[in-house]
């Protein structure tokens, strides 16, 4: 059963606007969350992460929000740029009980110039 | 460091043939993961090694799949016999820690695109 879900397979956004990518998880033991970015023919690369002791983490144009009660996190990209066009994967893990990262199915973001 | 290195980048094989995918993790990393990317399941964990020892292989789809890590710098994923439904992109990833912690990230290779015809 998929423990990490990304229900939007794709998203299109105009350059300069905000991109919001969503992710839901089911395992209440998850306490560390990551976003990865993947370009075609390349492996995923780490983008930003958040620990469950926080509800927000910001790195430049990228901000991740965590809502533990809803088991939901989101990635905001502001402003969106054409180079942000890629597939974004959400990942989660438990630092107390787990040894592995669980990934979602990915959201393909297209930023239109 | 060159990062995680996978070979081959592309593999086309006939149904029933044996396929071996190779991975060289980042030097000094203690954990190695094999993932398979599909549209339906995204990045699906197949097997995880910690200090060369397989820890969790519950994601391996069936007995046709096997993985080894004979030393800290090399791992293989073998499919024998291969089937068309095995066609996917297979990724290897490594982390510097044994087990995941806050601040741990997985470093991925470029993947092997497998096509079984």
mmCIF file of C-alpha atoms in Angstrom:
data_model
loop_
_atom_site.group_PDB
_atom_site.id
_atom_site.type_symbol
_atom_site.label_atom_id
_atom_site.label_comp_id
_atom_site.label_asym_id
_atom_site.label_seq_id
_atom_site.Cartn_x
_atom_site.Cartn_y
_atom_site.Cartn_z
ATOM 1 C CA UNK A 1 0.000 0.000 0.000
ATOM 2 C CA UNK A 2 1.287 3.443 -0.929
ATOM 3 C CA UNK A 3 2.291 5.228 2.277
ATOM 4 C CA UNK A 4 3.150 8.453 0.494
ATOM 5 C CA UNK A 5 0.749 9.817 -2.088
ATOM 6 C CA UNK A 6 0.954 12.585 -4.617
ATOM 7 C CA UNK A 7 -2.481 12.821 -6.141
ATOM 8 C CA UNK A 8 -1.648 15.291 -8.900
ATOM 9 C CA UNK A 9 0.355 13.626 -11.665
ATOM 10 C CA UNK A 10 0.958 16.940 -13.379
ATOM 11 C CA UNK A 11 0.794 20.689 -12.866
ATOM 12 C CA UNK A 12 1.245 23.633 -15.239
ATOM 13 C CA UNK A 13 2.077 27.100 -13.976
ATOM 14 C CA UNK A 14 2.907 30.397 -15.641
ATOM 15 C CA UNK A 15 6.426 31.722 -15.147
ATOM 16 C CA UNK A 16 6.592 34.062 -12.163
ATOM 17 C CA UNK A 17 3.575 32.556 -10.455
ATOM 18 C CA UNK A 18 3.506 30.253 -7.455
ATOM 19 C CA UNK A 19 3.716 26.464 -7.882
ATOM 20 C CA UNK A 20 2.155 24.377 -5.126
ATOM 21 C CA UNK A 21 2.847 20.664 -5.048
ATOM 22 C CA UNK A 22 1.006 18.500 -2.547
ATOM 23 C CA UNK A 23 1.798 15.284 -0.735
ATOM 24 C CA UNK A 24 -0.115 13.144 1.752
ATOM 25 C CA UNK A 25 1.140 10.344 3.953
ATOM 26 C CA UNK A 26 -0.542 7.667 6.003
ATOM 27 C CA UNK A 27 2.083 6.482 8.490
ATOM 28 C CA UNK A 28 1.944 8.498 11.721
ATOM 29 C CA UNK A 29 5.477 7.331 12.567
ATOM 30 C CA UNK A 30 6.942 9.406 9.739
ATOM 31 C CA UNK A 31 8.839 12.349 11.194
ATOM 32 C CA UNK A 32 11.169 13.470 8.430
ATOM 33 C CA UNK A 33 10.121 14.531 4.965
ATOM 34 C CA UNK A 34 12.017 15.401 1.816
ATOM 35 C CA UNK A 35 11.349 16.722 -1.663
ATOM 36 C CA UNK A 36 13.377 15.535 -4.624
ATOM 37 C CA UNK A 37 13.531 16.988 -8.119
ATOM 38 C CA UNK A 38 14.105 14.856 -11.190
ATOM 39 C CA UNK A 39 14.990 15.948 -14.705
ATOM 40 C CA UNK A 40 14.576 13.522 -17.636
ATOM 41 C CA UNK A 41 17.361 10.949 -17.956
ATOM 42 C CA UNK A 42 18.799 11.947 -14.578
ATOM 43 C CA UNK A 43 18.461 10.605 -11.084
ATOM 44 C CA UNK A 44 16.416 12.428 -8.444
ATOM 45 C CA UNK A 45 18.296 15.126 -6.560
ATOM 46 C CA UNK A 46 17.561 16.394 -3.086
ATOM 47 C CA UNK A 47 15.757 19.736 -2.925
ATOM 48 C CA UNK A 48 14.537 20.516 0.584
ATOM 49 C CA UNK A 49 13.506 18.711 3.756
ATOM 50 C CA UNK A 50 11.560 19.260 6.947
ATOM 51 C CA UNK A 51 11.529 17.619 10.337
ATOM 52 C CA UNK A 52 8.258 17.047 12.139
ATOM 53 C CA UNK A 53 9.303 19.433 14.897
ATOM 54 C CA UNK A 54 8.799 22.248 12.389
ATOM 55 C CA UNK A 55 5.857 23.283 10.282
ATOM 56 C CA UNK A 56 7.797 25.297 7.736
ATOM 57 C CA UNK A 57 11.224 25.271 6.146
ATOM 58 C CA UNK A 58 12.378 27.801 3.597
ATOM 59 C CA UNK A 59 15.312 27.763 1.185
ATOM 60 C CA UNK A 60 15.339 30.567 -1.324
ATOM 61 C CA UNK A 61 12.389 30.218 -3.666
ATOM 62 C CA UNK A 62 11.405 26.887 -2.125
ATOM 63 C CA UNK A 63 9.298 26.477 1.005
ATOM 64 C CA UNK A 64 7.953 23.261 2.453
ATOM 65 C CA UNK A 65 4.956 23.306 4.793
ATOM 66 C CA UNK A 66 4.022 20.440 7.072
ATOM 67 C CA UNK A 67 0.595 19.858 8.619
ATOM 68 C CA UNK A 68 1.048 16.898 10.939
ATOM 69 C CA UNK A 69 -2.573 16.641 12.011
ATOM 70 C CA UNK A 70 -3.657 16.354 8.389
ATOM 71 C CA UNK A 71 -0.636 14.225 7.441
ATOM 72 C CA UNK A 72 -0.040 16.613 4.592
ATOM 73 C CA UNK A 73 2.892 18.540 3.238
ATOM 74 C CA UNK A 74 3.298 20.911 0.370
ATOM 75 C CA UNK A 75 6.118 22.450 -1.617
ATOM 76 C CA UNK A 76 5.785 26.065 -2.700
ATOM 77 C CA UNK A 77 7.976 27.502 -5.442
ATOM 78 C CA UNK A 78 7.862 31.289 -5.726
ATOM 79 C CA UNK A 79 8.443 32.659 -8.289
ATOM 80 C CA UNK A 80 8.338 29.689 -10.637
ATOM 81 C CA UNK A 81 10.936 29.588 -13.404
ATOM 82 C CA UNK A 82 11.080 27.502 -16.598
ATOM 83 C CA UNK A 83 14.114 25.675 -15.176
ATOM 84 C CA UNK A 84 11.895 24.373 -12.402
ATOM 85 C CA UNK A 85 10.105 22.159 -14.915
ATOM 86 C CA UNK A 86 10.773 18.642 -13.664
ATOM 87 C CA UNK A 87 9.175 15.773 -11.782
ATOM 88 C CA UNK A 88 8.982 16.357 -8.039
ATOM 89 C CA UNK A 89 8.924 13.448 -5.610
ATOM 90 C CA UNK A 90 7.846 13.646 -2.009
ATOM 91 C CA UNK A 91 9.557 11.244 0.424
ATOM 92 C CA UNK A 92 9.024 10.345 4.063
ATOM 93 C CA UNK A 93 10.693 8.270 6.727
ATOM 94 C CA UNK A 94 10.731 7.507 10.419
ATOM 95 C CA UNK A 95 14.029 8.367 12.065
ATOM 96 C CA UNK A 96 13.050 6.258 15.078
ATOM 97 C CA UNK A 97 11.967 3.020 13.501
ATOM 98 C CA UNK A 98 12.866 3.114 9.832
ATOM 99 C CA UNK A 99 15.836 2.734 7.609
ATOM 100 C CA UNK A 100 14.335 3.663 4.317
ATOM 101 C CA UNK A 101 12.707 6.481 2.433
ATOM 102 C CA UNK A 102 9.202 6.016 1.042
ATOM 103 C CA UNK A 103 8.512 7.966 -2.103
ATOM 104 C CA UNK A 104 5.338 9.169 -3.760
ATOM 105 C CA UNK A 105 4.442 8.739 -7.419
ATOM 106 C CA UNK A 106 5.703 12.169 -8.396
ATOM 107 C CA UNK A 107 4.195 15.342 -9.849
ATOM 108 C CA UNK A 108 5.376 16.609 -13.214
ATOM 109 C CA UNK A 109 5.650 20.405 -13.079
ATOM 110 C CA UNK A 110 5.714 22.475 -16.256
ATOM 111 C CA UNK A 111 6.499 26.162 -15.938
ATOM 112 C CA UNK A 112 5.315 28.006 -19.020
ATOM 113 C CA UNK A 113 7.470 30.955 -20.119
ATOM 114 C CA UNK B 1 33.351 12.462 -5.736
ATOM 115 C CA UNK B 2 31.731 11.106 -8.882
ATOM 116 C CA UNK B 3 28.485 10.340 -7.099
ATOM 117 C CA UNK B 4 26.547 7.102 -7.355
ATOM 118 C CA UNK B 5 27.467 5.326 -10.575
ATOM 119 C CA UNK B 6 25.129 2.934 -12.321
ATOM 120 C CA UNK B 7 25.696 0.795 -15.365
ATOM 121 C CA UNK B 8 24.521 0.276 -17.964
ATOM 122 C CA UNK B 9 22.484 3.434 -18.611
ATOM 123 C CA UNK B 10 20.244 1.562 -21.011
ATOM 124 C CA UNK B 11 19.565 -2.128 -21.399
ATOM 125 C CA UNK B 12 17.368 -3.797 -23.975
ATOM 126 C CA UNK B 13 16.934 -7.524 -23.636
ATOM 127 C CA UNK B 14 14.662 -10.288 -24.763
ATOM 128 C CA UNK B 15 12.124 -11.891 -22.492
ATOM 129 C CA UNK B 16 13.617 -14.801 -20.622
ATOM 130 C CA UNK B 17 17.155 -13.455 -20.616
ATOM 131 C CA UNK B 18 19.128 -12.653 -17.484
ATOM 132 C CA UNK B 19 19.752 -8.999 -16.751
ATOM 133 C CA UNK B 20 22.311 -7.606 -14.312
ATOM 134 C CA UNK B 21 22.293 -3.994 -13.194
ATOM 135 C CA UNK B 22 25.302 -2.567 -11.404
ATOM 136 C CA UNK B 23 25.836 0.151 -8.837
ATOM 137 C CA UNK B 24 28.823 1.813 -7.223
ATOM 138 C CA UNK B 25 27.759 3.865 -4.205
ATOM 139 C CA UNK B 26 29.502 6.982 -2.987
ATOM 140 C CA UNK B 27 32.683 6.069 -1.130
ATOM 141 C CA UNK B 28 32.124 5.950 2.622
ATOM 142 C CA UNK B 29 28.364 5.609 2.416
ATOM 143 C CA UNK B 30 26.962 2.902 4.661
ATOM 144 C CA UNK B 31 23.561 2.287 3.150
ATOM 145 C CA UNK B 32 22.509 1.363 -0.362
ATOM 146 C CA UNK B 33 19.029 1.236 -1.841
ATOM 147 C CA UNK B 34 17.625 -0.150 -5.078
ATOM 148 C CA UNK B 35 14.493 1.588 -6.373
ATOM 149 C CA UNK B 36 12.313 0.993 -9.404
ATOM 150 C CA UNK B 37 10.444 3.888 -10.999
ATOM 151 C CA UNK B 38 7.056 3.189 -12.546
ATOM 152 C CA UNK B 39 4.144 5.440 -13.400
ATOM 153 C CA UNK B 40 1.819 3.581 -11.067
ATOM 154 C CA UNK B 41 3.990 3.362 -7.968
ATOM 155 C CA UNK B 42 6.544 6.118 -8.397
ATOM 156 C CA UNK B 43 9.867 5.274 -6.772
ATOM 157 C CA UNK B 44 9.324 1.846 -5.304
ATOM 158 C CA UNK B 45 11.919 0.502 -2.867
ATOM 159 C CA UNK B 46 13.098 -2.960 -3.837
ATOM 160 C CA UNK B 47 15.850 -3.716 -1.327
ATOM 161 C CA UNK B 48 18.034 -1.947 1.207
ATOM 162 C CA UNK B 49 21.565 -2.819 2.381
ATOM 163 C CA UNK B 50 23.277 -1.542 5.497
ATOM 164 C CA UNK B 51 27.031 -2.136 5.690
ATOM 165 C CA UNK B 52 26.738 -4.627 2.823
ATOM 166 C CA UNK B 53 24.078 -6.680 4.603
ATOM 167 C CA UNK B 54 20.564 -6.902 3.130
ATOM 168 C CA UNK B 55 18.186 -5.475 5.722
ATOM 169 C CA UNK B 56 14.845 -5.351 3.968
ATOM 170 C CA UNK B 57 14.052 -7.101 0.693
ATOM 171 C CA UNK B 58 10.284 -7.100 1.123
ATOM 172 C CA UNK B 59 9.946 -4.867 -1.915
ATOM 173 C CA UNK B 60 11.532 -7.346 -4.283
ATOM 174 C CA UNK B 61 8.607 -8.289 -6.529
ATOM 175 C CA UNK B 62 9.321 -11.991 -6.853
ATOM 176 C CA UNK B 63 11.988 -14.652 -6.796
ATOM 177 C CA UNK B 64 13.167 -13.658 -10.237
ATOM 178 C CA UNK B 65 14.781 -10.642 -8.604
ATOM 179 C CA UNK B 66 17.922 -10.915 -6.515
ATOM 180 C CA UNK B 67 20.452 -8.398 -5.222
ATOM 181 C CA UNK B 68 23.934 -8.685 -3.791
ATOM 182 C CA UNK B 69 26.464 -6.386 -2.225
ATOM 183 C CA UNK B 70 29.758 -8.285 -2.054
ATOM 184 C CA UNK B 71 31.653 -5.262 -0.782
ATOM 185 C CA UNK B 72 31.141 -1.647 0.229
ATOM 186 C CA UNK B 73 31.755 -0.325 -3.262
ATOM 187 C CA UNK B 74 29.627 -2.553 -5.457
ATOM 188 C CA UNK B 75 26.107 -3.926 -5.699
ATOM 189 C CA UNK B 76 24.163 -5.810 -8.349
ATOM 190 C CA UNK B 77 20.485 -6.293 -9.052
ATOM 191 C CA UNK B 78 19.751 -9.352 -11.148
ATOM 192 C CA UNK B 79 16.548 -10.353 -12.898
ATOM 193 C CA UNK B 80 16.383 -13.927 -14.128
ATOM 194 C CA UNK B 81 14.384 -14.602 -16.217
ATOM 195 C CA UNK B 82 13.327 -11.124 -17.290
ATOM 196 C CA UNK B 83 9.772 -10.333 -18.383
ATOM 197 C CA UNK B 84 8.283 -7.374 -20.311
ATOM 198 C CA UNK B 85 6.585 -6.099 -17.132
ATOM 199 C CA UNK B 86 10.029 -5.588 -15.598
ATOM 200 C CA UNK B 87 10.589 -2.720 -18.026
ATOM 201 C CA UNK B 88 11.224 0.381 -15.915
ATOM 202 C CA UNK B 89 13.968 2.695 -14.743
ATOM 203 C CA UNK B 90 15.982 1.216 -11.895
ATOM 204 C CA UNK B 91 17.775 3.563 -9.526
ATOM 205 C CA UNK B 92 20.457 2.928 -6.985
ATOM 206 C CA UNK B 93 20.908 5.341 -4.084
ATOM 207 C CA UNK B 94 23.248 5.576 -1.116
ATOM 208 C CA UNK B 95 23.294 7.445 2.195
ATOM 209 C CA UNK B 96 26.199 8.195 4.511
ATOM 210 C CA UNK B 97 24.425 6.932 7.591
ATOM 211 C CA UNK B 98 23.227 3.557 8.793
ATOM 212 C CA UNK B 99 19.547 4.252 9.061
ATOM 213 C CA UNK B 100 17.910 7.546 8.300
ATOM 214 C CA UNK B 101 18.170 10.605 10.520
ATOM 215 C CA UNK B 102 17.148 14.221 10.244
ATOM 216 C CA UNK B 103 19.539 15.667 7.742
ATOM 217 C CA UNK B 104 20.123 12.392 5.935
ATOM 218 C CA UNK B 105 19.465 12.480 2.253
ATOM 219 C CA UNK B 106 19.721 9.749 -0.321
ATOM 220 C CA UNK B 107 22.026 10.352 -3.274
ATOM 221 C CA UNK B 108 20.783 8.762 -6.466
ATOM 222 C CA UNK B 109 22.550 7.444 -9.520
ATOM 223 C CA UNK B 110 21.387 8.321 -13.009
ATOM 224 C CA UNK B 111 19.439 5.101 -13.324
ATOM 225 C CA UNK B 112 19.306 2.197 -15.741
ATOM 226 C CA UNK B 113 16.457 2.170 -18.227
ATOM 227 C CA UNK B 114 15.535 -1.456 -18.763
ATOM 228 C CA UNK B 115 13.413 -2.563 -21.690
ATOM 229 C CA UNK B 116 12.409 -6.194 -21.944
ATOM 230 C CA UNK B 117 10.933 -7.128 -25.314
#
